[in-house]
XYZ file of C-alpha atoms in Angstrom:
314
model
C 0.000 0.000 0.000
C 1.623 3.626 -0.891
C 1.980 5.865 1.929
C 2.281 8.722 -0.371
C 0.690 12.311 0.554
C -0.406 10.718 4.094
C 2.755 10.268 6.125
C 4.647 12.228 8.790
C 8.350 11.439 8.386
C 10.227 10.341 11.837
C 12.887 13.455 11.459
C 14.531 12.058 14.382
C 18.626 11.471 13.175
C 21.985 9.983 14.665
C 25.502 11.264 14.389
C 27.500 8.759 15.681
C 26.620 8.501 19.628
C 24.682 11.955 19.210
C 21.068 11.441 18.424
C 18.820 15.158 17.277
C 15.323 15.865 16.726
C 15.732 16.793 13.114
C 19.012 16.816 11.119
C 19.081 20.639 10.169
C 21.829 22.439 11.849
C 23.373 26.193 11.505
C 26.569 26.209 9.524
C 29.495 27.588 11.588
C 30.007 30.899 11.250
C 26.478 32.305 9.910
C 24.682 32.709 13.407
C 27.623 33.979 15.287
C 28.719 33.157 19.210
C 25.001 32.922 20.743
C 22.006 33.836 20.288
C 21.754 37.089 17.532
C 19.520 35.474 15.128
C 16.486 34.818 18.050
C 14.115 37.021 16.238
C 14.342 34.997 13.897
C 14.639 31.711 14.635
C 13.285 29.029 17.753
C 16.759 27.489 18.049
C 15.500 24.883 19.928
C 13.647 23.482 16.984
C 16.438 22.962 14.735
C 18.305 19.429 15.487
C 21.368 21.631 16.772
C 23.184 24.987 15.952
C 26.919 25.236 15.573
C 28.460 28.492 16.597
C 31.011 30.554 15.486
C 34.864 28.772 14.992
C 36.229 29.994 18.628
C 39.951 29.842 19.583
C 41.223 29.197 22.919
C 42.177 33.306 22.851
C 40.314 36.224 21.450
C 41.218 36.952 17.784
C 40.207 39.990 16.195
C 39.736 38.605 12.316
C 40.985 39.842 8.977
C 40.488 43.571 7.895
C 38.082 45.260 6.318
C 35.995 44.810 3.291
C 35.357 41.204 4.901
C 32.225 39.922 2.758
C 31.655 40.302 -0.780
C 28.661 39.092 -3.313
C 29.500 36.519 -5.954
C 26.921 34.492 -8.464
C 24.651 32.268 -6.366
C 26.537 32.941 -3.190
C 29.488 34.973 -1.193
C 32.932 35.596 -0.516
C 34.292 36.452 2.733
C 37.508 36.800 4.653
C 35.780 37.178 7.792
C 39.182 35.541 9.899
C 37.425 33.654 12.197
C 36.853 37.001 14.311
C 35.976 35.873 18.177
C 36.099 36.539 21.594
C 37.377 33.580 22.368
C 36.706 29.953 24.614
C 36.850 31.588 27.681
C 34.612 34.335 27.511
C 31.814 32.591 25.287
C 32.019 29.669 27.837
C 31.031 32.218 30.545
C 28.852 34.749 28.826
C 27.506 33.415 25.486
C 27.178 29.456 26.354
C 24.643 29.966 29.760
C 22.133 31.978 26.802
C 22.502 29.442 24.461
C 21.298 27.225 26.544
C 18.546 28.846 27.765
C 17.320 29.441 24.493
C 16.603 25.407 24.648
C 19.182 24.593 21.735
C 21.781 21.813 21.259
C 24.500 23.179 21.013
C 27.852 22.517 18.785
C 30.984 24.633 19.833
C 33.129 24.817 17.002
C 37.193 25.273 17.673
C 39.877 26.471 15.699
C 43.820 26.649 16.220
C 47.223 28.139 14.416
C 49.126 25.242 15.925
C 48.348 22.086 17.593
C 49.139 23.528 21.083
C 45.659 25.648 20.535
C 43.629 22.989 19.484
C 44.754 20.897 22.455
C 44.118 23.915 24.935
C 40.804 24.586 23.482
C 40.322 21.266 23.682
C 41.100 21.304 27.766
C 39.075 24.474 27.947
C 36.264 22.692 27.088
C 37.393 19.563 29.603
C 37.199 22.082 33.249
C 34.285 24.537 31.556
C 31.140 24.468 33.969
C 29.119 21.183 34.257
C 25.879 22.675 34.118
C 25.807 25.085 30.735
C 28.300 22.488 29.695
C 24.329 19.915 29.376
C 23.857 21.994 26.361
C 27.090 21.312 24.144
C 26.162 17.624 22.171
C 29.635 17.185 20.302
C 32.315 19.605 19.266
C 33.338 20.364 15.118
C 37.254 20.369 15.227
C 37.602 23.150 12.028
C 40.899 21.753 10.497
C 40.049 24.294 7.658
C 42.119 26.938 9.138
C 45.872 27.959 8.232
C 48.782 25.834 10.469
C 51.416 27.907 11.403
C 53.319 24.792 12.069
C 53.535 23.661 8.749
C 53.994 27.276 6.369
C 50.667 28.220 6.903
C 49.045 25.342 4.548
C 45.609 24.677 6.307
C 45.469 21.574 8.472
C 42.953 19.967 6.389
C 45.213 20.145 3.701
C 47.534 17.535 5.021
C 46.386 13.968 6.506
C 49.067 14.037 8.930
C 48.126 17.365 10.415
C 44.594 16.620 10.423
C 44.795 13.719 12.224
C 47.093 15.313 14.750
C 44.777 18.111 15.452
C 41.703 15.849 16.017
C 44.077 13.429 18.556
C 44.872 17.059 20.136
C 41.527 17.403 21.210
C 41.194 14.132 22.952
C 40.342 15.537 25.937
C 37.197 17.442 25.803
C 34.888 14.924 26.974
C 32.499 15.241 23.770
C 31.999 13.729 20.288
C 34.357 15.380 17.926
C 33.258 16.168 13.861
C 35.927 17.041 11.964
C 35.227 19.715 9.557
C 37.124 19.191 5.982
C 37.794 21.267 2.549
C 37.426 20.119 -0.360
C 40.761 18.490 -1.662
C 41.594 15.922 -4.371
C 43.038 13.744 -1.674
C 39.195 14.307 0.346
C 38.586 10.475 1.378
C 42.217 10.355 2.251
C 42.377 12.921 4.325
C 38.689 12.233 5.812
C 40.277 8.971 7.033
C 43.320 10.523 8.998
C 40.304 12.297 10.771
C 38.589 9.223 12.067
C 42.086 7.768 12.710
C 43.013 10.741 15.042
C 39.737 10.649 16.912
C 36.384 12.069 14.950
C 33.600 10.594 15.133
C 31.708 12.187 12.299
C 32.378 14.328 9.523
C 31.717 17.736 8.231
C 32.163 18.025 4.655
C 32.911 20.667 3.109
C 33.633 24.029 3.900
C 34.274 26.967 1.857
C 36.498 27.085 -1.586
C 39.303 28.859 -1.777
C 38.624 32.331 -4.224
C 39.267 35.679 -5.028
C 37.274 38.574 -6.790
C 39.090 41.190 -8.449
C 37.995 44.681 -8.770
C 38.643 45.889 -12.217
C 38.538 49.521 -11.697
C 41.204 49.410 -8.919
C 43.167 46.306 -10.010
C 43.250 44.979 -6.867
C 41.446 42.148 -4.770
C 38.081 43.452 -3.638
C 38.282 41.746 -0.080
C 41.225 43.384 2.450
C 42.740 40.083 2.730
C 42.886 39.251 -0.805
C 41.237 36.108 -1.042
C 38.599 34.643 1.081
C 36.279 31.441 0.851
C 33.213 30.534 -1.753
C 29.854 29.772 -0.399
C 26.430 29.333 -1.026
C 24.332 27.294 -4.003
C 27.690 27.627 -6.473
C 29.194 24.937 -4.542
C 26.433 22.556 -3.830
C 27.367 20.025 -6.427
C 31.337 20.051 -5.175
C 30.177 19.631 -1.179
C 27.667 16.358 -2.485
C 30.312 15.099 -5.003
C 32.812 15.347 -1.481
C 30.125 13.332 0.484
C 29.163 11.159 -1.777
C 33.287 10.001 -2.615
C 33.822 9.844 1.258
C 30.594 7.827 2.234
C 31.558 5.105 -0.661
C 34.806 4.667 1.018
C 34.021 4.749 4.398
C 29.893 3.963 4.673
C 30.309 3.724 8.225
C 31.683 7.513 8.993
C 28.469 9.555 10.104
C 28.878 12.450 8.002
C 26.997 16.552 7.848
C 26.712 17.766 4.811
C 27.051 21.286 4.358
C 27.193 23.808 1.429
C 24.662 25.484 -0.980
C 21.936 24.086 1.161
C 18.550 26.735 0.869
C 15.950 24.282 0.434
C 14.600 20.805 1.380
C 15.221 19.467 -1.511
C 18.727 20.545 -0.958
C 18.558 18.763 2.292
C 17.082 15.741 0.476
C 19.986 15.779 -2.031
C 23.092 15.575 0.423
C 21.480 12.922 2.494
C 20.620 10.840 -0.695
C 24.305 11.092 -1.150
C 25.617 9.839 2.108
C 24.856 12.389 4.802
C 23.342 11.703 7.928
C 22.397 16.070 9.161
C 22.843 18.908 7.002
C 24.053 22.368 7.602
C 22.186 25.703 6.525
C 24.926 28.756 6.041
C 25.088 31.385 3.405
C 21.611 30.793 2.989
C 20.800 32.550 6.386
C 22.204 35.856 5.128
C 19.829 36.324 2.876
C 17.059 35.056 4.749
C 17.726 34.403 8.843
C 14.932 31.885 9.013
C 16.625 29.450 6.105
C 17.173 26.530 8.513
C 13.510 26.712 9.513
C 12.542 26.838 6.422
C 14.594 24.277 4.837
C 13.623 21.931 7.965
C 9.868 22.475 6.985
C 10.609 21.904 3.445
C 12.092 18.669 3.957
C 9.089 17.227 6.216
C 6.984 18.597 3.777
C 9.164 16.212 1.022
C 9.300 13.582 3.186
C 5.327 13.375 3.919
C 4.623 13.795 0.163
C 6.517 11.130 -1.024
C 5.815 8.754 1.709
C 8.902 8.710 3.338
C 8.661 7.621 6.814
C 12.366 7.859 8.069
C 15.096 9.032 6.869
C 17.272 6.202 7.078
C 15.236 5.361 3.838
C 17.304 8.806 2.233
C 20.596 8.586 3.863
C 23.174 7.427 1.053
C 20.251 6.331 -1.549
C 22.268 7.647 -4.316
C 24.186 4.550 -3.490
C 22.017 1.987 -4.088
């Protein structure tokens, strides 16, 4: 008998140990450190939202112009501007929480030593807003002073050294990976050093040129590609990594604005989904996308969505 047209889908999703409502998360980096977007959005009806990359110090970001338009999306060179793990664990965390949302504290580092201090940060940080924080994205996409400044994602050693870094914080870690022609590679150095999921993919490395000045249009030159461009490279990335390794949860992320979106990067091996550049233009994207995909699900007589998750495979 066809269920079609008279279904609600079972939403309900698991990320390795972590298990969420719904599998539509924030992207890191397009909600900021807490709670800015509440206007706009019931955070604690989307399956989790991932903050802003934090060091274990305050870092003030790249100058000015920092975000710039490009076809079906953005550049930006924001610099991973923050006030750091210390002062969002006491004064941005405790609203979070309130707010009712799972949260995902996203970490960054120029050198292993940060990534393992962040990492210990997290370890002695306050039991009770602590409840709210369900896993912890390890953003290898950043430069590594350690090795010329080539990002640690870049490199399967230094990946997998950065995610054994961060041993020690007590919570599921995702790894979040670029885009690379050595992806699955370096997506296994990840689960080798300690991740148990993965976030795939962030932004491409770009640049945008102004032609009247002759010179980069963003103040650090280049800066990274998001938003529906890159769809079809962030599913071709989780599609490549879930053949290999079927096992690895994995989030997909990038050019996701709609359900069908959603519907599309599960179908090709992902278990959540992100919403980022979308939410510029429209702050209540991952609601919307989240509604979107019930609304596929229920007309197509999905039930749950382990009957999406890596269909492309089949």
């Amino acid at each position: 008998m066809s269920r079609r047209g008279g279904l609600k889908a079972e939403l309900e999703t698991a990320i390795g140990p972590v298990r969420l409502s719904n599998p539509v998360m924030t992207a890191s980096g397009t909600v900021g450190h807490s709670t800015e977007l509440a206007r706009y959005l019931d955070y604690s009806k989307l399956g989790a939202v991932v903050v802003k990359s934090l060091a274990p110090y305050e870092w003030p970001g790249n100058p000015p112009p920092r975000v710039h338009p490009v076809p079906a999306g953005m550049i930006n060179s924001v610099g991973l501007q923050g006030p750091g793990l210390p002062r969002w664990l006491a004064e941005e965390l405790p609203v979070l929480a309130a707010s009712g949302a799972r949260v995902v504290v996203s970490i960054w580092g120029r050198s292993l030593d940060d990534f393992a201090t962040a990492s210990d940060l997290l370890a002695s940080a306050d039991r009770s807003a602590m409840e709210a924080v369900v896993a912890v994205e390890v953003n290898v996409s950043c430069p590594n002073l350690e090795d010329r400044g080539r990002m640690f994602s870049h490199s399967a050693a230094m990946t997998q050294a950065a995610l054994a870094a961060t041993a020690n914080c007590g919570l599921p870690r995702w790894a979040k990976l670029s885009a690379t022609g050595h992806l699955v590679d370096i997506a296994a150095a990840a689960v080798e050093g300690g991740a148990a999921a993965l976030t795939l993919i962030n932004t491409l490395l770009g640049m945008v040129i102004d032609t009247e000045s002759r010179k980069p249009v963003l103040g650090a030159g280049g800066g990274g590609v998001s938003g529906r461009a890159m769809g079809p490279v962030a599913v071709r990335s989780v599609f490549d990594v879930h053949a290999a390794m079927p096992e690895v949860p994995i989030i997909g992320v990038g050019g996701i604005a709609s359900g069908a979106d959603a519907v599309e990067m599960m179908m090709a091996g992902a278990s959540a989904v992100q919403v980022g550049t979308a939410t510029f233009a429209d702050p209540r994207a991952p609601a919307n996308v989240l509604r979107e995909l019930a609304r596929w699900c229920a007309s197509r007589g999905v039930g749950r969505l382990d009957e999406l998750i890596g269909a492309a495979h089949e």
